[in-house]
Amino acid sequence: MATGTAQNRKVPWLLIAVALPALVVLLVLGTWQVQRLAWKQDLLATIAARTDAPAEPLAKVIMDLRQGRIVADGLEYKPAAGEVVFMNEREQHFFATHRGRSGYYVYTPAIVPQIPDAIVFINRGFVPFDLKEPELRAQSLTDGPVTVEGLLRQQLPGKPSFVVPDNDPVGNIWYWKDLSGMSAAAGLPQDAVVPFFLDAGYPDRDYPQDQFPVPGVTLIELPNNHLQYAVTWYGLALTLTVIVGVMVRRAMTGRDA
């Protein structure tokens, strides 16, 4: 009887020893999702506030940036508009999908006439695979100054994830927005290229889908499932606690018997 009692005494502590690390992990994951929820809500509020603001003159944004009155990180999703001259022969192609179709976003460097030594990469929008080459959409290759408007986007500090394929500058196919890489592939002086992109068009406007490139491709409706994830992790933690509690109680009851 003494041996059986000693074995029963070990059961609750063994369960607790196994369950406690798992419980800690579940609580940490739940708390992390709560923090991510706050971050995502703040980001969505920032995007909404910036996209609703009036468009800044593109030349002014560039001059303010060069003179240190603003920083590039604060430009994300801000509207801007201005006159540019496209360098069509140097456009770069970013692999993308749009409304269920696969193809490319056309990133075309452009000179800003008001600041002749400034070049900005403009995401002109989507083209399907069979219209990748510029000569196949000659109507989009404007020669003179044109006015563009859209949302400013900051450059990425590096490859966003190991699962993203490496860019292919030789084949002119980009899988992540490498501004310096695009500039080098296009044969542009790095010091002339401004440190941001401009996505032409606005995502809340209805543009013809048969006139390429199709502008307004910026994604601003970001998924926000963090509350659901937090509830899931906390729910699992509660379930684990209840199960272990029941098992410990049964073990204790059996020992007392």
PDB file of C-alpha atoms in Angstrom:
ATOM      1  CA  MET A   1       0.000   0.000   0.000  1.00  0.00           C
ATOM      2  CA  ALA A   2       2.831   2.401   0.787  1.00  0.00           C
ATOM      3  CA  THR A   3       4.349   1.887  -2.638  1.00  0.00           C
ATOM      4  CA  GLY A   4       1.051   2.589  -4.429  1.00  0.00           C
ATOM      5  CA  THR A   5       0.527   5.707  -2.348  1.00  0.00           C
ATOM      6  CA  ALA A   6       3.981   7.019  -3.191  1.00  0.00           C
ATOM      7  CA  GLN A   7       3.372   6.453  -6.903  1.00  0.00           C
ATOM      8  CA  ASN A   8       0.039   8.286  -6.698  1.00  0.00           C
ATOM      9  CA  ARG A   9       1.734  11.246  -5.013  1.00  0.00           C
ATOM     10  CA  LYS A  10       4.016  11.625  -8.038  1.00  0.00           C
ATOM     11  CA  VAL A  11       1.161  11.864 -10.537  1.00  0.00           C
ATOM     12  CA  PRO A  12      -0.014  15.465  -9.811  1.00  0.00           C
ATOM     13  CA  TRP A  13       3.518  16.853  -9.825  1.00  0.00           C
ATOM     14  CA  LEU A  14       4.362  15.085 -13.062  1.00  0.00           C
ATOM     15  CA  LEU A  15       1.275  16.497 -14.751  1.00  0.00           C
ATOM     16  CA  ILE A  16       2.054  19.974 -13.473  1.00  0.00           C
ATOM     17  CA  ALA A  17       5.690  19.722 -14.573  1.00  0.00           C
ATOM     18  CA  VAL A  18       4.623  18.762 -18.098  1.00  0.00           C
ATOM     19  CA  ALA A  19       1.715  21.190 -18.393  1.00  0.00           C
ATOM     20  CA  LEU A  20       3.307  24.307 -16.918  1.00  0.00           C
ATOM     21  CA  PRO A  21       5.774  25.025 -19.778  1.00  0.00           C
ATOM     22  CA  ALA A  22       2.998  24.461 -22.330  1.00  0.00           C
ATOM     23  CA  LEU A  23       0.726  26.816 -20.404  1.00  0.00           C
ATOM     24  CA  VAL A  24       3.419  29.496 -20.316  1.00  0.00           C
ATOM     25  CA  VAL A  25       3.945  29.191 -24.082  1.00  0.00           C
ATOM     26  CA  LEU A  26       0.208  29.515 -24.773  1.00  0.00           C
ATOM     27  CA  LEU A  27      -0.083  32.586 -22.545  1.00  0.00           C
ATOM     28  CA  VAL A  28       2.955  34.185 -24.185  1.00  0.00           C
ATOM     29  CA  LEU A  29       1.495  33.579 -27.654  1.00  0.00           C
ATOM     30  CA  GLY A  30      -1.862  35.025 -26.599  1.00  0.00           C
ATOM     31  CA  THR A  31      -0.223  38.117 -25.110  1.00  0.00           C
ATOM     32  CA  TRP A  32       1.897  38.560 -28.230  1.00  0.00           C
ATOM     33  CA  GLN A  33      -1.238  38.535 -30.382  1.00  0.00           C
ATOM     34  CA  VAL A  34      -2.843  41.154 -28.128  1.00  0.00           C
ATOM     35  CA  GLN A  35       0.224  43.338 -28.664  1.00  0.00           C
ATOM     36  CA  ARG A  36       0.069  42.692 -32.403  1.00  0.00           C
ATOM     37  CA  LEU A  37      -3.608  43.652 -32.359  1.00  0.00           C
ATOM     38  CA  ALA A  38      -2.772  47.041 -30.841  1.00  0.00           C
ATOM     39  CA  TRP A  39       0.020  47.525 -33.385  1.00  0.00           C
ATOM     40  CA  LYS A  40      -2.230  46.576 -36.323  1.00  0.00           C
ATOM     41  CA  GLN A  41      -5.064  48.852 -35.162  1.00  0.00           C
ATOM     42  CA  ASP A  42      -2.619  51.750 -34.867  1.00  0.00           C
ATOM     43  CA  LEU A  43      -1.223  50.984 -38.333  1.00  0.00           C
ATOM     44  CA  LEU A  44      -4.690  50.863 -39.913  1.00  0.00           C
ATOM     45  CA  ALA A  45      -5.610  54.151 -38.237  1.00  0.00           C
ATOM     46  CA  THR A  46      -2.395  55.723 -39.541  1.00  0.00           C
ATOM     47  CA  ILE A  47      -3.056  54.451 -43.068  1.00  0.00           C
ATOM     48  CA  ALA A  48      -6.619  55.787 -42.997  1.00  0.00           C
ATOM     49  CA  ALA A  49      -5.488  59.201 -41.761  1.00  0.00           C
ATOM     50  CA  ARG A  50      -2.690  59.487 -44.311  1.00  0.00           C
ATOM     51  CA  THR A  51      -4.662  58.288 -47.336  1.00  0.00           C
ATOM     52  CA  ASP A  52      -7.460  60.758 -46.525  1.00  0.00           C
ATOM     53  CA  ALA A  53      -5.049  63.704 -46.495  1.00  0.00           C
ATOM     54  CA  PRO A  54      -4.712  66.003 -49.531  1.00  0.00           C
ATOM     55  CA  ALA A  55      -1.928  65.211 -51.984  1.00  0.00           C
ATOM     56  CA  GLU A  56       1.421  66.895 -51.396  1.00  0.00           C
ATOM     57  CA  PRO A  57       3.337  68.273 -54.406  1.00  0.00           C
ATOM     58  CA  LEU A  58       5.874  65.618 -55.351  1.00  0.00           C
ATOM     59  CA  ALA A  59       8.665  68.157 -55.866  1.00  0.00           C
ATOM     60  CA  LYS A  60       8.034  69.628 -52.408  1.00  0.00           C
ATOM     61  CA  VAL A  61       8.236  66.175 -50.795  1.00  0.00           C
ATOM     62  CA  ILE A  62      11.601  65.559 -52.472  1.00  0.00           C
ATOM     63  CA  MET A  63      12.994  68.949 -51.441  1.00  0.00           C
ATOM     64  CA  ASP A  64      11.740  68.593 -47.860  1.00  0.00           C
ATOM     65  CA  LEU A  65      13.360  65.176 -47.691  1.00  0.00           C
ATOM     66  CA  ARG A  66      16.664  66.389 -49.078  1.00  0.00           C
ATOM     67  CA  GLN A  67      16.749  69.343 -46.700  1.00  0.00           C
ATOM     68  CA  GLY A  68      15.971  67.194 -43.683  1.00  0.00           C
ATOM     69  CA  ARG A  69      12.548  68.652 -42.910  1.00  0.00           C
ATOM     70  CA  ILE A  70      10.957  65.205 -43.179  1.00  0.00           C
ATOM     71  CA  VAL A  71      12.173  61.583 -43.074  1.00  0.00           C
ATOM     72  CA  ALA A  72      11.416  58.878 -45.616  1.00  0.00           C
ATOM     73  CA  ASP A  73       9.914  56.543 -43.005  1.00  0.00           C
ATOM     74  CA  GLY A  74       7.128  59.050 -42.389  1.00  0.00           C
ATOM     75  CA  LEU A  75       6.003  59.115 -46.024  1.00  0.00           C
ATOM     76  CA  GLU A  76       4.362  55.688 -46.157  1.00  0.00           C
ATOM     77  CA  TYR A  77       0.852  55.876 -47.723  1.00  0.00           C
ATOM     78  CA  LYS A  78       0.857  59.670 -48.007  1.00  0.00           C
ATOM     79  CA  PRO A  79      -0.743  61.031 -51.200  1.00  0.00           C
ATOM     80  CA  ALA A  80       1.460  62.976 -53.589  1.00  0.00           C
ATOM     81  CA  ALA A  81       1.080  64.406 -57.081  1.00  0.00           C
ATOM     82  CA  GLY A  82       3.336  66.043 -59.590  1.00  0.00           C
ATOM     83  CA  GLU A  83       4.662  66.287 -63.118  1.00  0.00           C
ATOM     84  CA  VAL A  84       7.157  63.659 -64.284  1.00  0.00           C
ATOM     85  CA  VAL A  85       8.800  62.408 -67.455  1.00  0.00           C
ATOM     86  CA  PHE A  86       8.887  58.613 -67.671  1.00  0.00           C
ATOM     87  CA  MET A  87      12.105  56.802 -68.612  1.00  0.00           C
ATOM     88  CA  ASN A  88      10.168  54.025 -70.321  1.00  0.00           C
ATOM     89  CA  GLU A  89      13.196  52.191 -71.677  1.00  0.00           C
ATOM     90  CA  ARG A  90      14.349  51.518 -68.087  1.00  0.00           C
ATOM     91  CA  GLU A  91      11.184  50.153 -66.524  1.00  0.00           C
ATOM     92  CA  GLN A  92      11.428  47.257 -64.080  1.00  0.00           C
ATOM     93  CA  HIS A  93       8.893  44.455 -63.534  1.00  0.00           C
ATOM     94  CA  PHE A  94       7.679  43.282 -60.133  1.00  0.00           C
ATOM     95  CA  PHE A  95       5.925  39.888 -60.031  1.00  0.00           C
ATOM     96  CA  ALA A  96       2.377  40.405 -58.724  1.00  0.00           C
ATOM     97  CA  THR A  97      -1.270  39.432 -58.891  1.00  0.00           C
ATOM     98  CA  HIS A  98      -4.233  41.729 -59.415  1.00  0.00           C
ATOM     99  CA  ARG A  99      -7.888  40.719 -59.162  1.00  0.00           C
ATOM    100  CA  GLY A 100      -7.061  37.060 -59.653  1.00  0.00           C
ATOM    101  CA  ARG A 101      -4.672  37.588 -62.585  1.00  0.00           C
ATOM    102  CA  SER A 102      -0.925  37.031 -62.495  1.00  0.00           C
ATOM    103  CA  GLY A 103       1.514  39.410 -64.102  1.00  0.00           C
ATOM    104  CA  TYR A 104       3.699  42.328 -63.120  1.00  0.00           C
ATOM    105  CA  TYR A 105       3.626  45.776 -61.601  1.00  0.00           C
ATOM    106  CA  VAL A 106       5.497  48.154 -63.891  1.00  0.00           C
ATOM    107  CA  TYR A 107       8.035  50.241 -61.962  1.00  0.00           C
ATOM    108  CA  THR A 108       9.197  53.052 -64.207  1.00  0.00           C
ATOM    109  CA  PRO A 109      11.858  55.572 -63.180  1.00  0.00           C
ATOM    110  CA  ALA A 110      10.837  59.144 -63.909  1.00  0.00           C
ATOM    111  CA  ILE A 111      12.544  62.517 -63.931  1.00  0.00           C
ATOM    112  CA  VAL A 112      10.918  65.291 -61.919  1.00  0.00           C
ATOM    113  CA  PRO A 113      11.252  68.384 -64.171  1.00  0.00           C
ATOM    114  CA  GLN A 114      11.138  70.805 -61.237  1.00  0.00           C
ATOM    115  CA  ILE A 115      14.165  69.018 -59.760  1.00  0.00           C
ATOM    116  CA  PRO A 116      16.196  67.798 -62.766  1.00  0.00           C
ATOM    117  CA  ASP A 117      18.623  65.742 -60.642  1.00  0.00           C
ATOM    118  CA  ALA A 118      15.809  63.784 -58.951  1.00  0.00           C
ATOM    119  CA  ILE A 119      14.539  60.427 -60.191  1.00  0.00           C
ATOM    120  CA  VAL A 120      11.576  58.631 -58.610  1.00  0.00           C
ATOM    121  CA  PHE A 121      10.459  55.072 -59.267  1.00  0.00           C
ATOM    122  CA  ILE A 122       6.742  55.001 -60.007  1.00  0.00           C
ATOM    123  CA  ASN A 123       4.650  51.869 -59.763  1.00  0.00           C
ATOM    124  CA  ARG A 124       2.416  52.552 -62.744  1.00  0.00           C
ATOM    125  CA  GLY A 125       0.253  49.503 -62.045  1.00  0.00           C
ATOM    126  CA  PHE A 126      -0.510  46.014 -63.278  1.00  0.00           C
ATOM    127  CA  VAL A 127       0.066  44.353 -66.631  1.00  0.00           C
ATOM    128  CA  PRO A 128      -0.579  40.646 -67.428  1.00  0.00           C
ATOM    129  CA  PHE A 129       2.273  38.326 -68.359  1.00  0.00           C
ATOM    130  CA  ASP A 130       1.747  38.745 -72.099  1.00  0.00           C
ATOM    131  CA  LEU A 131       2.161  42.532 -71.866  1.00  0.00           C
ATOM    132  CA  LYS A 132       5.413  42.550 -69.926  1.00  0.00           C
ATOM    133  CA  GLU A 133       7.406  44.022 -72.791  1.00  0.00           C
ATOM    134  CA  PRO A 134       6.830  47.778 -73.222  1.00  0.00           C
ATOM    135  CA  GLU A 135       6.567  47.633 -77.018  1.00  0.00           C
ATOM    136  CA  LEU A 136       3.409  45.526 -76.652  1.00  0.00           C
ATOM    137  CA  ARG A 137       1.615  48.418 -74.936  1.00  0.00           C
ATOM    138  CA  ALA A 138       2.932  51.351 -76.905  1.00  0.00           C
ATOM    139  CA  GLN A 139      -0.061  53.504 -75.930  1.00  0.00           C
ATOM    140  CA  SER A 140       1.266  53.663 -72.354  1.00  0.00           C
ATOM    141  CA  LEU A 141       4.720  54.932 -73.320  1.00  0.00           C
ATOM    142  CA  THR A 142       4.293  58.681 -73.006  1.00  0.00           C
ATOM    143  CA  ASP A 143       7.159  60.855 -74.281  1.00  0.00           C
ATOM    144  CA  GLY A 144       6.618  64.186 -72.569  1.00  0.00           C
ATOM    145  CA  PRO A 145       5.703  65.413 -69.106  1.00  0.00           C
ATOM    146  CA  VAL A 146       2.619  63.845 -67.505  1.00  0.00           C
ATOM    147  CA  THR A 147       0.965  64.417 -64.148  1.00  0.00           C
ATOM    148  CA  VAL A 148       0.840  61.437 -61.802  1.00  0.00           C
ATOM    149  CA  GLU A 149      -0.797  61.095 -58.417  1.00  0.00           C
ATOM    150  CA  GLY A 150      -0.894  58.305 -55.908  1.00  0.00           C
ATOM    151  CA  LEU A 151       0.495  57.040 -52.623  1.00  0.00           C
ATOM    152  CA  LEU A 152       4.084  57.239 -51.467  1.00  0.00           C
ATOM    153  CA  ARG A 153       5.675  53.971 -50.331  1.00  0.00           C
ATOM    154  CA  GLN A 154       8.881  53.561 -48.391  1.00  0.00           C
ATOM    155  CA  GLN A 155      11.697  51.326 -49.583  1.00  0.00           C
ATOM    156  CA  LEU A 156      12.375  48.020 -47.856  1.00  0.00           C
ATOM    157  CA  PRO A 157      15.507  47.685 -45.704  1.00  0.00           C
ATOM    158  CA  GLY A 158      16.127  44.210 -47.123  1.00  0.00           C
ATOM    159  CA  LYS A 159      14.579  40.968 -48.279  1.00  0.00           C
ATOM    160  CA  PRO A 160      11.393  40.591 -46.199  1.00  0.00           C
ATOM    161  CA  SER A 161      11.577  36.806 -45.703  1.00  0.00           C
ATOM    162  CA  PHE A 162      13.639  33.769 -46.649  1.00  0.00           C
ATOM    163  CA  VAL A 163      10.574  32.311 -48.386  1.00  0.00           C
ATOM    164  CA  VAL A 164      10.557  35.197 -50.891  1.00  0.00           C
ATOM    165  CA  PRO A 165      12.504  34.235 -54.048  1.00  0.00           C
ATOM    166  CA  ASP A 166      15.671  36.110 -54.923  1.00  0.00           C
ATOM    167  CA  ASN A 167      15.258  38.925 -57.391  1.00  0.00           C
ATOM    168  CA  ASP A 168      16.315  38.326 -60.999  1.00  0.00           C
ATOM    169  CA  PRO A 169      17.789  41.594 -62.295  1.00  0.00           C
ATOM    170  CA  VAL A 170      19.061  39.949 -65.487  1.00  0.00           C
ATOM    171  CA  GLY A 171      15.581  38.679 -66.359  1.00  0.00           C
ATOM    172  CA  ASN A 172      14.035  41.921 -65.068  1.00  0.00           C
ATOM    173  CA  ILE A 173      11.789  40.114 -62.585  1.00  0.00           C
ATOM    174  CA  TRP A 174      11.593  41.399 -59.018  1.00  0.00           C
ATOM    175  CA  TYR A 175      10.011  39.545 -56.118  1.00  0.00           C
ATOM    176  CA  TRP A 176      10.635  42.200 -53.484  1.00  0.00           C
ATOM    177  CA  LYS A 177      11.074  45.949 -53.850  1.00  0.00           C
ATOM    178  CA  ASP A 178      14.827  46.435 -53.842  1.00  0.00           C
ATOM    179  CA  LEU A 179      15.183  50.106 -54.719  1.00  0.00           C
ATOM    180  CA  SER A 180      18.963  50.102 -54.999  1.00  0.00           C
ATOM    181  CA  GLY A 181      18.845  46.905 -57.068  1.00  0.00           C
ATOM    182  CA  MET A 182      16.229  48.330 -59.421  1.00  0.00           C
ATOM    183  CA  SER A 183      18.258  51.527 -59.768  1.00  0.00           C
ATOM    184  CA  ALA A 184      21.420  49.602 -60.627  1.00  0.00           C
ATOM    185  CA  ALA A 185      19.578  47.358 -63.095  1.00  0.00           C
ATOM    186  CA  ALA A 186      18.124  50.427 -64.792  1.00  0.00           C
ATOM    187  CA  GLY A 187      21.574  52.039 -65.018  1.00  0.00           C
ATOM    188  CA  LEU A 188      20.644  55.009 -62.844  1.00  0.00           C
ATOM    189  CA  PRO A 189      22.940  57.030 -60.570  1.00  0.00           C
ATOM    190  CA  GLN A 190      22.122  55.977 -57.012  1.00  0.00           C
ATOM    191  CA  ASP A 191      22.447  59.489 -55.594  1.00  0.00           C
ATOM    192  CA  ALA A 192      19.765  60.785 -57.969  1.00  0.00           C
ATOM    193  CA  VAL A 193      17.105  58.191 -57.054  1.00  0.00           C
ATOM    194  CA  VAL A 194      14.913  59.408 -54.193  1.00  0.00           C
ATOM    195  CA  PRO A 195      14.490  56.897 -51.315  1.00  0.00           C
ATOM    196  CA  PHE A 196      10.820  56.067 -51.841  1.00  0.00           C
ATOM    197  CA  PHE A 197       8.382  54.783 -54.441  1.00  0.00           C
ATOM    198  CA  LEU A 198       5.161  56.319 -55.730  1.00  0.00           C
ATOM    199  CA  ASP A 199       2.232  53.974 -56.383  1.00  0.00           C
ATOM    200  CA  ALA A 200       0.234  55.644 -59.154  1.00  0.00           C
ATOM    201  CA  GLY A 201      -3.518  55.859 -58.590  1.00  0.00           C
ATOM    202  CA  TYR A 202      -5.689  55.246 -55.540  1.00  0.00           C
ATOM    203  CA  PRO A 203      -7.081  51.856 -54.481  1.00  0.00           C
ATOM    204  CA  ASP A 204     -10.574  53.242 -53.796  1.00  0.00           C
ATOM    205  CA  ARG A 205     -11.066  54.414 -57.382  1.00  0.00           C
ATOM    206  CA  ASP A 206     -12.424  52.406 -60.283  1.00  0.00           C
ATOM    207  CA  TYR A 207      -9.936  52.315 -63.150  1.00  0.00           C
ATOM    208  CA  PRO A 208     -10.506  50.606 -66.521  1.00  0.00           C
ATOM    209  CA  GLN A 209      -9.183  47.068 -66.257  1.00  0.00           C
ATOM    210  CA  ASP A 210      -8.343  46.772 -69.945  1.00  0.00           C
ATOM    211  CA  GLN A 211      -6.047  49.799 -70.190  1.00  0.00           C
ATOM    212  CA  PHE A 212      -2.589  48.798 -69.080  1.00  0.00           C
ATOM    213  CA  PRO A 213      -0.872  49.415 -66.764  1.00  0.00           C
ATOM    214  CA  VAL A 214      -3.858  49.421 -64.378  1.00  0.00           C
ATOM    215  CA  PRO A 215      -3.142  51.892 -61.541  1.00  0.00           C
ATOM    216  CA  GLY A 216      -4.474  51.915 -57.994  1.00  0.00           C
ATOM    217  CA  VAL A 217      -2.955  48.592 -56.920  1.00  0.00           C
ATOM    218  CA  THR A 218      -1.805  49.622 -53.439  1.00  0.00           C
ATOM    219  CA  LEU A 219      -3.047  47.254 -50.724  1.00  0.00           C
ATOM    220  CA  ILE A 220      -4.386  49.239 -47.778  1.00  0.00           C
ATOM    221  CA  GLU A 221      -6.977  46.773 -46.441  1.00  0.00           C
ATOM    222  CA  LEU A 222      -4.607  44.707 -44.350  1.00  0.00           C
ATOM    223  CA  PRO A 223      -5.867  41.518 -42.645  1.00  0.00           C
ATOM    224  CA  ASN A 224      -6.435  41.899 -38.908  1.00  0.00           C
ATOM    225  CA  ASN A 225      -7.035  38.504 -37.294  1.00  0.00           C
ATOM    226  CA  HIS A 226      -4.977  39.062 -34.155  1.00  0.00           C
ATOM    227  CA  LEU A 227      -7.976  39.142 -31.811  1.00  0.00           C
ATOM    228  CA  GLN A 228      -9.098  35.757 -33.131  1.00  0.00           C
ATOM    229  CA  TYR A 229      -5.601  34.358 -32.667  1.00  0.00           C
ATOM    230  CA  ALA A 230      -5.368  35.770 -29.137  1.00  0.00           C
ATOM    231  CA  VAL A 231      -8.700  34.213 -28.181  1.00  0.00           C
ATOM    232  CA  THR A 232      -7.523  30.890 -29.624  1.00  0.00           C
ATOM    233  CA  TRP A 233      -4.268  30.839 -27.629  1.00  0.00           C
ATOM    234  CA  TYR A 234      -5.925  31.968 -24.405  1.00  0.00           C
ATOM    235  CA  GLY A 235      -8.715  29.449 -24.979  1.00  0.00           C
ATOM    236  CA  LEU A 236      -6.187  26.648 -25.348  1.00  0.00           C
ATOM    237  CA  ALA A 237      -4.468  27.813 -22.169  1.00  0.00           C
ATOM    238  CA  LEU A 238      -7.786  27.715 -20.295  1.00  0.00           C
ATOM    239  CA  THR A 239      -8.621  24.277 -21.723  1.00  0.00           C
ATOM    240  CA  LEU A 240      -5.221  22.936 -20.707  1.00  0.00           C
ATOM    241  CA  THR A 241      -5.658  24.336 -17.205  1.00  0.00           C
ATOM    242  CA  VAL A 242      -9.077  22.713 -16.825  1.00  0.00           C
ATOM    243  CA  ILE A 243      -7.897  19.330 -18.139  1.00  0.00           C
ATOM    244  CA  VAL A 244      -4.854  19.251 -15.892  1.00  0.00           C
ATOM    245  CA  GLY A 245      -6.934  20.386 -12.940  1.00  0.00           C
ATOM    246  CA  VAL A 246      -9.415  17.558 -13.464  1.00  0.00           C
ATOM    247  CA  MET A 247      -6.612  14.994 -13.843  1.00  0.00           C
ATOM    248  CA  VAL A 248      -4.823  16.239 -10.735  1.00  0.00           C
ATOM    249  CA  ARG A 249      -8.038  16.140  -8.750  1.00  0.00           C
ATOM    250  CA  ARG A 250      -8.713  12.584  -9.885  1.00  0.00           C
ATOM    251  CA  ALA A 251      -5.183  11.555  -8.991  1.00  0.00           C
ATOM    252  CA  MET A 252      -5.501  13.162  -5.557  1.00  0.00           C
ATOM    253  CA  THR A 253      -8.864  11.523  -4.986  1.00  0.00           C
ATOM    254  CA  GLY A 254      -7.486   8.125  -5.939  1.00  0.00           C
ATOM    255  CA  ARG A 255      -4.529   8.591  -3.634  1.00  0.00           C
ATOM    256  CA  ASP A 256      -6.731   9.499  -0.690  1.00  0.00           C
ATOM    257  CA  ALA A 257      -8.847   6.421  -1.370  1.00  0.00           C
TER     258      ALA A 257
END
